[in-house]
Amino acid sequence: MTAWWTLMLRDLRLAWRSGGAAGLSLGFFVMATSLYPFGLGPDPVTLASVAAGLIWVTAMFAALLSLDRLFQADFEDGTLTQLLLSKLTAPGIVFAKITAHWLGVMLPLIIVSPLLALILGLPGSAIGPLMLSLVVGTPALSCLGAVVAALTVAVRRGGALMTILLIPLFVPSLIFGAASVEAGLVGTDPSGALLLAAAVSLFALALAPVAASAALRLAAE
Amino acid sequence: MHYFANPTRFQRLMDILRPWVVGVMLAMLAYGLLAGTVFGPADRLQGESVRILYIHVPSAWMAMFIYVAIAAASFVALVWRHPLALIAARASAPIGAVFTLLALITGSLWGKPTWGTFWVWDGRLTSVLVLFFLYLGYMALWQALEDEEKAGRATSILALVGTVNIPIIKFSVDWWNTLHQPASVVRLDGPTIDPSMLWPLLAMGLAFKAYYVWVLFARMEALMDARRVQAAQLRAAQHAAGGAL
């Protein structure tokens, strides 16, 4: 357990050090979101009606950007092989990486999301549901991302490939996450979509450590 | 199962089966196309445009069937390290992708006269589009990894992860928005489609399946030949190096 914490905290620190994934993803998330009004026009009604979906899609892209280095640095300098030889189980390593990714990269995005909701004109009453949907839905992104990151770890410039592989897998989280905010906006019960988003996350959490560790062992052979 | 892991033995099996497969395909295609598009009835509401059904529906069936076949072959390849299963999975992917694209294109051409638009963000259309993306991803991963052995196992893991996600994607997209008509052939209370259309449709389904097997055989043969050529080149290179390796 100590080893697991050490690995998780190490990854968390690395994400936040300069050149880490967290700052870049956060910057991308904020800047990309501020581009939408230029493309869609400044009309507050239009922006408010699409704000929740835009924030969800942008969070997805920010996750994609950060995920391609999830295992790669450790794979390139041999750390990954050492980790696989250590007392930690392979699924345990993956789970530590997923936890660190979610805490280090996704959680900061969720924390700044109210700011983006405000500049896109999302009604104040929808900000709580938006954050809740991101908290519940984004663990699936970290988990599925870990599987694909492990599969493409040996591919040079695997980032574009990861995007192609991950986008179809992200669809359910996006649908349920954005729909729960939408339901809150039009006054229907958002709990159904929210629970389904949670279900997708839990399912991904059960699947990812096993699938990703199979892929990692393959790459480290 | 490992009896046919030997490529030469499998080649013999393919040679025996091939004429039957092609025969079934031609017979079913002739019956299906004639009964469906020449002698069959037009639809009361949709008129002649309904005849695209005989291409569209079997394509959509094959799009799903081939993905399941890839997943099954990947499972066999991962668990038993069966070499031919991997070749079958790899050879299937482009065929499945083309059927998926065909289902999308014919659906879009059919949608124009009946729904008034080439594309709507409807549940079934969108889930077929997502299925097409899954095919592309699977093929892209094959291309990206150079070591064939590793590429085979990585793509197998991806195919299985994709397969357990397909029901979730399908359900989520259906829940999201549905305009497409519900299933009318495979239903608990029997098909709602008229027999004069059902039989040609089933014949076309069988013809498409036979076509898949026929092309699959050709593609598998090509992949096995490529491997043989590679092995021979390697031997020749070693020979040229004078056994210094």
Coordinates of C-alpha atoms in Angstrom, one line a residue:
Chain A
M1 CA 0.0 0.0 0.0
T2 CA 2.9 2.4 0.8
A3 CA 4.3 1.6 -2.6
W4 CA 1.0 2.4 -4.2
W5 CA 0.8 5.8 -2.4
T6 CA 4.3 6.6 -3.3
L7 CA 3.7 5.9 -7.0
M8 CA 0.4 7.8 -7.0
L9 CA 1.9 10.9 -5.2
R10 CA 4.9 10.8 -7.5
D11 CA 2.7 11.0 -10.5
L12 CA 0.6 13.7 -9.0
R13 CA 3.7 15.8 -8.3
L14 CA 5.0 15.1 -11.8
A15 CA 1.7 16.3 -13.3
W16 CA 2.0 19.6 -11.5
R17 CA 5.8 20.3 -12.0
S18 CA 6.7 22.5 -14.9
G19 CA 6.2 20.7 -18.2
G20 CA 3.7 18.4 -16.5
A21 CA 0.3 17.5 -18.1
A22 CA -1.8 19.4 -15.6
G23 CA -0.9 23.0 -16.3
L24 CA -1.0 22.4 -20.1
S25 CA -4.4 20.8 -20.0
L26 CA -5.8 23.5 -17.8
G27 CA -4.5 26.2 -20.1
F28 CA -5.9 24.4 -23.1
F29 CA -9.3 23.9 -21.4
V30 CA -9.6 27.6 -20.6
M31 CA -8.2 29.0 -23.9
A32 CA -10.1 26.6 -26.1
T33 CA -13.4 27.4 -24.4
S34 CA -12.8 31.1 -24.8
L35 CA -12.6 30.5 -28.6
Y36 CA -16.2 29.3 -29.0
P37 CA -17.8 32.7 -28.8
F38 CA -15.6 33.8 -31.7
G39 CA -16.9 31.0 -33.8
L40 CA -20.5 31.0 -32.6
G41 CA -21.0 34.7 -32.2
P42 CA -21.4 36.6 -28.9
D43 CA -25.2 36.1 -28.5
P44 CA -25.7 35.1 -24.8
V45 CA -28.8 33.0 -25.6
T46 CA -27.0 30.9 -28.2
L47 CA -24.0 30.5 -26.0
A48 CA -26.0 29.5 -22.9
S49 CA -27.9 26.9 -24.8
V50 CA -24.7 25.1 -25.9
A51 CA -22.4 25.9 -23.0
A52 CA -22.7 22.6 -21.1
G53 CA -22.0 20.5 -24.1
L54 CA -19.1 22.7 -25.2
I55 CA -17.5 22.5 -21.7
W56 CA -17.9 18.7 -21.7
V57 CA -16.4 18.3 -25.2
T58 CA -13.5 20.6 -24.3
A59 CA -12.9 18.7 -21.1
M60 CA -12.7 15.5 -23.2
F61 CA -10.2 17.1 -25.5
A62 CA -8.1 18.3 -22.6
A63 CA -8.1 14.8 -21.2
L64 CA -7.0 13.4 -24.6
L65 CA -4.1 15.9 -24.7
S66 CA -2.9 14.8 -21.3
L67 CA -3.3 11.1 -21.7
D68 CA -0.8 10.4 -24.4
R69 CA 2.1 10.8 -21.9
L70 CA 0.4 8.8 -19.1
F71 CA 2.8 5.8 -19.4
Q72 CA 5.1 7.0 -22.2
A73 CA 7.8 8.8 -20.1
D74 CA 8.1 5.8 -17.7
F75 CA 8.1 3.4 -20.7
E76 CA 10.9 5.3 -22.4
D77 CA 13.3 5.5 -19.5
G78 CA 12.7 2.0 -18.2
T79 CA 10.8 3.0 -15.1
L80 CA 7.8 1.1 -16.3
T81 CA 9.8 -2.2 -16.5
Q82 CA 11.1 -1.6 -13.0
L83 CA 7.5 -0.9 -11.7
L84 CA 6.3 -4.1 -13.3
L85 CA 9.1 -6.0 -11.6
S86 CA 8.3 -4.5 -8.2
K87 CA 5.9 -5.7 -5.6
L88 CA 3.1 -3.7 -7.1
T89 CA 0.6 -5.6 -9.2
A90 CA 0.2 -4.4 -12.8
P91 CA -3.5 -3.5 -12.3
G92 CA -2.3 -1.7 -9.1
I93 CA 0.2 0.4 -11.1
V94 CA -2.5 1.3 -13.6
F95 CA -5.0 2.2 -10.9
A96 CA -2.4 4.5 -9.3
K97 CA -1.8 6.2 -12.6
I98 CA -5.5 6.6 -13.2
T99 CA -6.0 8.1 -9.7
A100 CA -3.1 10.5 -10.2
H101 CA -4.4 11.5 -13.6
W102 CA -7.9 12.2 -12.4
L103 CA -6.7 14.1 -9.3
G104 CA -3.9 15.9 -11.0
V105 CA -5.5 16.8 -14.4
M106 CA -9.2 16.3 -14.4
L107 CA -10.0 17.7 -10.9
P108 CA -8.4 21.1 -11.7
L109 CA -10.5 21.3 -14.9
I110 CA -13.6 20.6 -12.8
I111 CA -12.6 23.3 -10.3
V112 CA -12.2 26.0 -13.0
S113 CA -15.4 24.9 -15.0
P114 CA -17.7 27.3 -13.1
L115 CA -15.5 30.2 -14.5
L116 CA -16.0 28.9 -18.0
A117 CA -19.7 28.3 -17.4
L118 CA -19.9 32.0 -16.4
I119 CA -18.1 33.4 -19.5
L120 CA -20.3 31.2 -21.7
G121 CA -23.4 32.5 -19.9
L122 CA -24.6 29.2 -18.4
P123 CA -27.3 30.1 -15.8
G124 CA -26.0 30.0 -12.3
S125 CA -28.4 27.3 -11.3
A126 CA -26.8 24.9 -13.8
I127 CA -23.2 25.3 -12.5
G128 CA -23.7 22.9 -9.6
P129 CA -25.1 20.2 -11.9
L130 CA -22.4 20.8 -14.4
M131 CA -19.6 20.3 -11.8
L132 CA -21.4 17.2 -10.4
S133 CA -21.8 15.7 -13.9
L134 CA -18.0 16.3 -14.5
V135 CA -17.1 14.7 -11.2
V136 CA -19.2 11.7 -11.9
G137 CA -18.5 11.3 -15.6
T138 CA -14.8 12.2 -16.1
P139 CA -13.3 9.1 -14.2
A140 CA -14.4 7.1 -17.3
L141 CA -12.2 9.4 -19.4
S142 CA -9.1 8.7 -17.2
C143 CA -9.9 4.9 -17.1
L144 CA -10.5 4.4 -20.9
G145 CA -7.7 6.8 -21.6
A146 CA -5.3 4.6 -19.5
V147 CA -6.3 1.5 -21.6
V148 CA -5.6 3.2 -24.9
A149 CA -2.5 5.0 -23.6
A150 CA -1.1 1.5 -22.6
L151 CA -2.0 0.1 -26.0
T152 CA -0.2 2.9 -27.8
V153 CA 2.7 3.4 -25.4
A154 CA 5.3 2.0 -27.9
V155 CA 3.9 4.0 -30.8
R156 CA 5.9 7.0 -31.7
R157 CA 3.7 10.0 -32.0
G158 CA 0.8 8.0 -30.6
G159 CA -1.2 11.1 -29.7
A160 CA -3.2 11.2 -33.0
L161 CA -3.8 7.5 -32.9
M162 CA -5.0 7.8 -29.3
T163 CA -7.5 10.4 -30.4
I164 CA -8.9 8.1 -33.0
L165 CA -9.1 5.1 -30.6
L166 CA -10.6 7.1 -27.7
I167 CA -13.3 9.3 -29.3
P168 CA -15.7 6.4 -29.9
L169 CA -15.2 5.1 -26.4
F170 CA -15.9 8.6 -24.9
V171 CA -19.3 8.9 -26.5
P172 CA -21.4 7.5 -23.7
S173 CA -19.8 9.6 -20.9
L174 CA -20.3 12.7 -23.1
I175 CA -23.9 11.9 -23.8
F176 CA -24.9 11.2 -20.2
G177 CA -22.8 14.0 -18.7
A178 CA -24.1 16.7 -21.0
A179 CA -27.6 15.4 -20.9
S180 CA -27.8 15.6 -17.1
V181 CA -26.9 19.3 -17.2
E182 CA -29.4 19.8 -20.0
A183 CA -32.1 18.1 -18.0
G184 CA -31.5 20.4 -15.1
L185 CA -31.7 23.4 -17.4
V186 CA -35.1 22.5 -18.9
G187 CA -36.4 21.4 -15.5
T188 CA -36.6 17.7 -15.8
D189 CA -35.1 15.2 -13.4
P190 CA -31.3 14.9 -14.1
S191 CA -30.7 12.0 -11.8
G192 CA -31.2 9.3 -14.5
A193 CA -28.5 10.6 -16.8
L194 CA -26.3 11.3 -13.9
L195 CA -26.6 7.8 -12.6
L196 CA -25.9 6.4 -16.1
A197 CA -22.8 8.6 -16.3
A198 CA -21.7 7.2 -12.9
A199 CA -22.4 3.6 -14.2
V200 CA -20.2 4.2 -17.2
S201 CA -17.4 5.5 -15.0
L202 CA -17.7 2.5 -12.6
F203 CA -17.7 0.1 -15.4
A204 CA -14.6 1.7 -17.0
L205 CA -12.9 1.6 -13.6
A206 CA -13.5 -2.1 -13.3
L207 CA -12.4 -2.8 -16.9
A208 CA -9.4 -0.4 -17.2
P209 CA -6.8 -1.8 -14.8
V210 CA -7.1 -5.3 -16.2
A211 CA -7.1 -4.3 -19.9
A212 CA -4.4 -1.7 -19.5
S213 CA -2.1 -3.9 -17.5
A214 CA -2.4 -6.6 -20.2
A215 CA -1.3 -4.0 -22.7
L216 CA 1.5 -2.7 -20.5
R217 CA 3.0 -6.2 -20.0
L218 CA 2.9 -6.6 -23.8
A219 CA 4.7 -3.4 -24.4
A220 CA 7.3 -4.0 -21.7
E221 CA 8.2 -7.5 -23.0
Chain B
M1 CA -9.0 -26.3 -33.1
H2 CA -5.3 -26.2 -33.5
Y3 CA -5.5 -28.8 -36.3
F4 CA -6.1 -25.9 -38.7
A5 CA -3.4 -23.7 -37.2
N6 CA -1.2 -25.1 -39.9
P7 CA -1.5 -22.6 -42.8
T8 CA -1.1 -25.4 -45.5
R9 CA -3.9 -27.4 -44.0
F10 CA -6.1 -24.3 -43.7
Q11 CA -5.3 -23.5 -47.3
R12 CA -6.6 -26.9 -48.3
L13 CA -9.8 -26.3 -46.3
M14 CA -10.3 -23.0 -48.0
D15 CA -9.8 -24.5 -51.4
I16 CA -12.5 -27.1 -50.6
L17 CA -15.0 -24.6 -49.3
R18 CA -14.4 -21.8 -51.8
P19 CA -16.6 -23.1 -54.7
W20 CA -19.5 -23.7 -52.3
V21 CA -19.2 -20.3 -50.8
V22 CA -19.1 -18.6 -54.2
G23 CA -22.0 -20.8 -55.4
V24 CA -24.2 -19.9 -52.4
M25 CA -23.3 -16.3 -52.9
L26 CA -24.2 -16.2 -56.6
A27 CA -27.4 -18.1 -56.1
M28 CA -28.6 -16.0 -53.2
L29 CA -27.5 -12.8 -54.9
A30 CA -29.5 -13.8 -58.1
Y31 CA -32.6 -14.7 -56.2
G32 CA -32.4 -11.8 -53.8
L33 CA -31.8 -9.1 -56.4
L34 CA -34.4 -10.4 -58.9
A35 CA -37.1 -11.1 -56.3
G36 CA -36.3 -7.9 -54.4
T37 CA -35.7 -5.3 -57.1
V38 CA -37.3 -6.6 -60.3
F39 CA -40.3 -8.7 -59.4
G40 CA -40.9 -7.7 -55.8
P41 CA -43.4 -5.1 -54.7
A42 CA -42.7 -1.5 -54.1
D43 CA -43.6 0.0 -50.8
R44 CA -47.1 1.5 -50.3
L45 CA -45.6 4.6 -48.6
Q46 CA -42.0 4.8 -49.9
G47 CA -42.5 3.6 -53.5
E48 CA -39.5 2.3 -55.4
S49 CA -37.0 3.8 -53.0
V50 CA -37.6 1.0 -50.6
R51 CA -35.6 -1.3 -52.8
I52 CA -32.4 0.1 -51.3
L53 CA -33.4 -2.0 -48.3
Y54 CA -31.9 -5.1 -50.0
I55 CA -28.4 -3.5 -49.8
H56 CA -28.8 -1.3 -46.8
V57 CA -30.1 -3.9 -44.2
P58 CA -27.6 -6.7 -45.1
S59 CA -24.7 -4.2 -45.0
A60 CA -25.8 -3.1 -41.5
W61 CA -26.1 -6.7 -40.4
M62 CA -22.6 -7.5 -41.8
A63 CA -21.2 -4.3 -40.1
M64 CA -22.2 -5.7 -36.7
F65 CA -21.5 -9.3 -37.5
I66 CA -18.0 -8.7 -38.6
Y67 CA -17.1 -6.7 -35.6
V68 CA -18.4 -9.6 -33.4
A69 CA -16.4 -12.0 -35.6
I70 CA -13.2 -9.9 -35.0
A71 CA -13.9 -9.8 -31.3
A72 CA -14.4 -13.6 -31.2
A73 CA -11.3 -14.2 -33.3
S74 CA -9.3 -11.8 -31.0
F75 CA -10.4 -13.7 -28.0
V76 CA -9.3 -17.0 -29.5
A77 CA -6.0 -15.3 -30.5
L78 CA -5.4 -13.9 -27.0
V79 CA -6.3 -17.0 -25.0
W80 CA -5.0 -19.8 -27.2
R81 CA -2.5 -17.8 -29.2
H82 CA -4.1 -19.2 -32.3
P83 CA -2.2 -17.7 -35.3
L84 CA -4.9 -18.0 -37.8
A85 CA -7.5 -16.4 -35.6
L86 CA -5.3 -13.3 -35.5
I87 CA -5.0 -13.4 -39.3
A88 CA -8.7 -13.8 -39.6
A89 CA -9.4 -10.8 -37.3
R90 CA -6.9 -8.7 -39.2
A91 CA -8.3 -9.7 -42.6
S92 CA -11.9 -9.0 -41.5
A93 CA -11.4 -5.4 -40.4
P94 CA -11.3 -3.7 -43.8
I95 CA -14.2 -5.8 -45.0
G96 CA -16.3 -4.8 -42.0
A97 CA -15.3 -1.2 -42.3
V98 CA -16.5 -1.1 -46.0
F99 CA -19.8 -2.8 -45.1
T100 CA -20.2 -0.1 -42.4
L101 CA -19.5 2.6 -44.8
L102 CA -21.9 1.0 -47.3
A103 CA -24.6 0.9 -44.6
L104 CA -24.0 4.6 -43.9
I105 CA -24.0 5.7 -47.6
T106 CA -27.1 3.6 -48.6
G107 CA -28.9 4.8 -45.5
S108 CA -28.1 8.3 -46.3
L109 CA -29.3 7.9 -49.9
W110 CA -32.5 6.3 -48.6
G111 CA -33.0 9.0 -46.0
K112 CA -33.1 11.7 -48.6
P113 CA -36.4 10.7 -50.3
T114 CA -38.0 9.3 -47.1
W115 CA -36.9 11.6 -44.3
G116 CA -36.1 14.5 -46.5
T117 CA -32.5 14.7 -45.4
F118 CA -29.2 12.9 -46.1
W119 CA -28.2 12.8 -42.5
V120 CA -29.9 13.1 -39.1
W121 CA -28.3 12.8 -35.7
D122 CA -30.4 9.8 -35.0
G123 CA -29.5 7.0 -32.6
R124 CA -29.1 4.2 -35.0
L125 CA -27.2 6.2 -37.6
T126 CA -24.9 7.7 -35.0
S127 CA -24.1 4.3 -33.5
V128 CA -23.2 2.9 -36.9
L129 CA -21.0 6.0 -37.4
V130 CA -19.3 5.2 -34.1
L131 CA -18.9 1.6 -35.1
F132 CA -17.1 2.9 -38.3
F133 CA -14.8 4.9 -36.1
L134 CA -14.1 1.7 -34.0
Y135 CA -13.1 -0.1 -37.2
L136 CA -10.8 2.7 -38.2
G137 CA -9.1 2.8 -34.8
Y138 CA -8.6 -1.0 -34.9
M139 CA -7.0 -0.8 -38.4
A140 CA -4.9 2.3 -37.4
L141 CA -3.5 0.4 -34.4
W142 CA -2.5 -2.5 -36.7
Q143 CA -0.7 -0.1 -38.9
A144 CA 1.0 1.8 -36.1
L145 CA 2.8 -1.1 -34.3
E146 CA 5.7 -2.5 -36.3
D147 CA 6.2 -5.8 -34.4
E148 CA 3.5 -8.0 -35.9
E149 CA 3.3 -10.3 -32.8
K150 CA 2.8 -7.3 -30.5
A151 CA 0.5 -5.6 -32.9
G152 CA -1.7 -8.7 -33.0
R153 CA -2.1 -8.8 -29.2
A154 CA -2.6 -5.1 -28.8
T155 CA -5.3 -5.0 -31.5
S156 CA -6.9 -8.0 -29.8
I157 CA -7.1 -6.2 -26.5
L158 CA -8.5 -3.2 -28.3
A159 CA -11.1 -5.3 -30.1
L160 CA -12.3 -6.8 -26.8
V161 CA -12.4 -3.4 -25.0
G162 CA -14.4 -2.1 -28.0
T163 CA -16.8 -5.0 -27.9
V164 CA -17.7 -4.6 -24.2
N165 CA -18.2 -1.0 -24.9
I166 CA -20.4 -1.4 -28.0
P167 CA -23.6 -2.2 -26.0
I168 CA -23.0 0.8 -23.8
I169 CA -22.4 3.1 -26.8
K170 CA -25.4 1.7 -28.6
F171 CA -27.6 2.1 -25.6
S172 CA -26.4 5.6 -24.8
V173 CA -26.9 6.8 -28.4
D174 CA -30.3 5.2 -28.7
W175 CA -31.3 6.9 -25.4
W176 CA -29.9 10.1 -26.7
N177 CA -32.1 10.4 -29.8
T178 CA -34.1 8.0 -32.0
L179 CA -35.9 8.6 -35.3
H180 CA -34.9 5.4 -37.2
Q181 CA -37.7 2.8 -37.5
P182 CA -37.4 0.1 -34.8
A183 CA -36.2 -3.4 -35.8
S184 CA -38.7 -5.2 -38.1
V185 CA -37.0 -8.5 -38.8
V186 CA -35.6 -9.8 -35.5
R187 CA -38.5 -9.4 -33.0
L188 CA -39.9 -11.5 -30.3
D189 CA -43.4 -11.4 -31.8
G190 CA -42.1 -12.4 -35.3
P191 CA -41.1 -10.2 -38.2
T192 CA -43.4 -7.3 -39.1
I193 CA -42.1 -7.1 -42.7
D194 CA -44.1 -8.8 -45.4
P195 CA -42.9 -12.2 -46.6
S196 CA -42.5 -10.9 -50.2
M197 CA -39.8 -8.6 -48.9
L198 CA -38.5 -10.8 -46.1
W199 CA -37.4 -13.7 -48.2
P200 CA -35.3 -11.7 -50.7
L201 CA -33.9 -9.8 -47.8
L202 CA -32.8 -12.9 -46.0
A203 CA -31.3 -14.2 -49.2
M204 CA -29.4 -11.0 -49.6
G205 CA -28.2 -11.4 -46.0
L206 CA -26.9 -14.8 -46.8
A207 CA -25.3 -13.6 -50.0
F208 CA -23.5 -10.9 -48.2
K209 CA -22.3 -13.3 -45.6
A210 CA -20.9 -15.7 -48.3
Y211 CA -19.3 -12.7 -49.9
Y212 CA -17.6 -11.9 -46.6
V213 CA -16.3 -15.4 -46.3
W214 CA -15.0 -15.4 -49.9
V215 CA -13.2 -12.1 -49.5
L216 CA -12.0 -13.1 -46.1
F217 CA -10.3 -16.2 -47.6
A218 CA -8.6 -14.1 -50.2
R219 CA -7.3 -11.6 -47.7
M220 CA -6.2 -14.3 -45.3
E221 CA -4.3 -16.0 -48.1
A222 CA -2.7 -12.7 -49.0
L223 CA -1.6 -12.1 -45.4
M224 CA -0.2 -15.7 -45.1
D225 CA 1.6 -15.3 -48.4
A226 CA 3.1 -12.0 -47.3
R227 CA 4.4 -13.7 -44.1
R228 CA 5.9 -16.5 -46.2
V229 CA 7.7 -14.0 -48.4
Q230 CA 9.0 -12.2 -45.4
A231 CA 10.3 -15.4 -43.9
A232 CA 12.0 -16.3 -47.2
Q233 CA 13.6 -12.9 -47.5
L234 CA 14.9 -13.2 -44.0
R235 CA 16.4 -16.6 -44.7
A236 CA 18.0 -15.2 -47.9
A237 CA 19.4 -12.3 -46.1
Q238 CA 20.9 -14.6 -43.4
H239 CA 22.3 -16.8 -46.1
A240 CA 23.9 -13.8 -47.9
A241 CA 25.5 -12.8 -44.6
G242 CA 27.2 -16.1 -44.7
G243 CA 25.8 -17.4 -41.5
A244 CA 27.5 -14.6 -39.7
L245 CA 24.3 -13.8 -37.9

